Amino acid sequence: MSDEMKITFLGTSSAPPMIERRQSSIAIRYRGHLLIVDVGEGTQIEMLKNKISLRKMTILLTHLHADHTLGLIGLLTTRNFFNIKTPVTIIGPTWTSQFLSLLFLAYRFKPEFEVTVLETTGDVVLNNKDFFIESFPVTHSIESIGYKIETHPKKERFNPDKAQALNIPQGKLWKQLQEGTPIEIKGKEITPDAVMDKIDSKNLKVVITGDTEFDENVIINSKHADLLIHDATYPPEEKERATKYKHSTVLDAALVAKKAKVKKLALTHISQLHSDLEHSLSEAKKIFSNSIIAYDGLTIKLKIKD
Ligand SMILES: [Zn+2]
Ligand SMILES: [Zn+2]
């Protein structure tokens, strides 16, 4: 299974959508898992365009503003329509559970699949064999959280030389050992550790802020992240407006990236006030050079380096 993580931007506008940008949503695919971070209006269409299925998924909500949740009921309804039975986990801030109950009541919607809701105000919210997710509070006009998604570092790697030295024929038996299953050759058991090298692999770390103004807590949580996806609602000149509405300018985001020493910064939640995106980006790059402005359909691929 590939160790590549694919991060696809499904919506990159601020609250009012634009012709070329839909409301907030990001899909993360890693080792067969699908995470959808926020579900703005139009998310389903972008999922179709990017060939992302409605299979088993975990939905992460940064906050309950309409531009981050309008697509949710539609997406769940389509799952019912296509009779998809795989479960969905929905993670969000306090009140997510009540919010969903009201939404389901208003639309007379009964999911025909299992829905698990987890409310979080911080700390580890999900942990499986491939990665873990932590949430942390950010500063916005309503209760909002950011998410930190980190893969577990690999501890060992298959060494074909060792397998050959033990006269294990290449093919099915190699695969079994790679998957951690002991094998038997001529009555002798061989355990996976006999063909594995101990390694100290790096992990991947992606941080998504959702809507936030400049916040020291984001710096603490995104230290050395491979990718920071940060609110960049406003152009450099609109600091006053950013403070008033509790969003960030591109400069706020770049400063966070610089202070956290992240590897790459993707600016998103882009408002129409960016009259010249080239200018916004070049100003951000003066503070943090590896900055990009995300756009709908952009996929960033991250790979673990041993
Ligand atoms: Zn928003
Ligand atoms: Zn918001």
CSV table of N, CA and C and ligand atoms in Angstrom, one decimal, residues 15 24 63 67-68 211 247 269, ligand 1:
chain,number,residue,atom,x,y,z
A,15,ALA,N,-16.5,32.7,2.7
A,15,ALA,CA,-17.9,32.4,2.7
A,15,ALA,C,-18.6,32.5,1.4
A,24,SER,N,-15.2,26.1,1.6
A,24,SER,CA,-14.2,25.2,2.2
A,24,SER,C,-14.4,23.7,2.2
A,63,HIS,N,-15.5,24.1,12.4
A,63,HIS,CA,-16.5,24.9,13.1
A,63,HIS,C,-17.8,24.8,12.3
A,67,ASP,N,-20.6,28.2,5.7
A,67,ASP,CA,-19.7,28.0,4.6
A,67,ASP,C,-18.7,26.8,4.8
A,68,HIS,N,-18.8,26.1,6.0
A,68,HIS,CA,-18.0,24.9,6.2
A,68,HIS,C,-18.9,23.7,6.4
A,211,ASP,N,-10.9,28.4,10.0
A,211,ASP,CA,-10.9,29.9,10.1
A,211,ASP,C,-10.3,30.3,11.4
A,247,HIS,N,-10.2,36.6,11.1
A,247,HIS,CA,-9.6,35.8,10.1
A,247,HIS,C,-8.2,36.2,10.0
A,269,HIS,N,-9.1,29.7,1.9
A,269,HIS,CA,-10.2,30.5,2.4
A,269,HIS,C,-10.0,32.0,1.8
B,1,ZN,ZN,-15.3,30.3,6.6
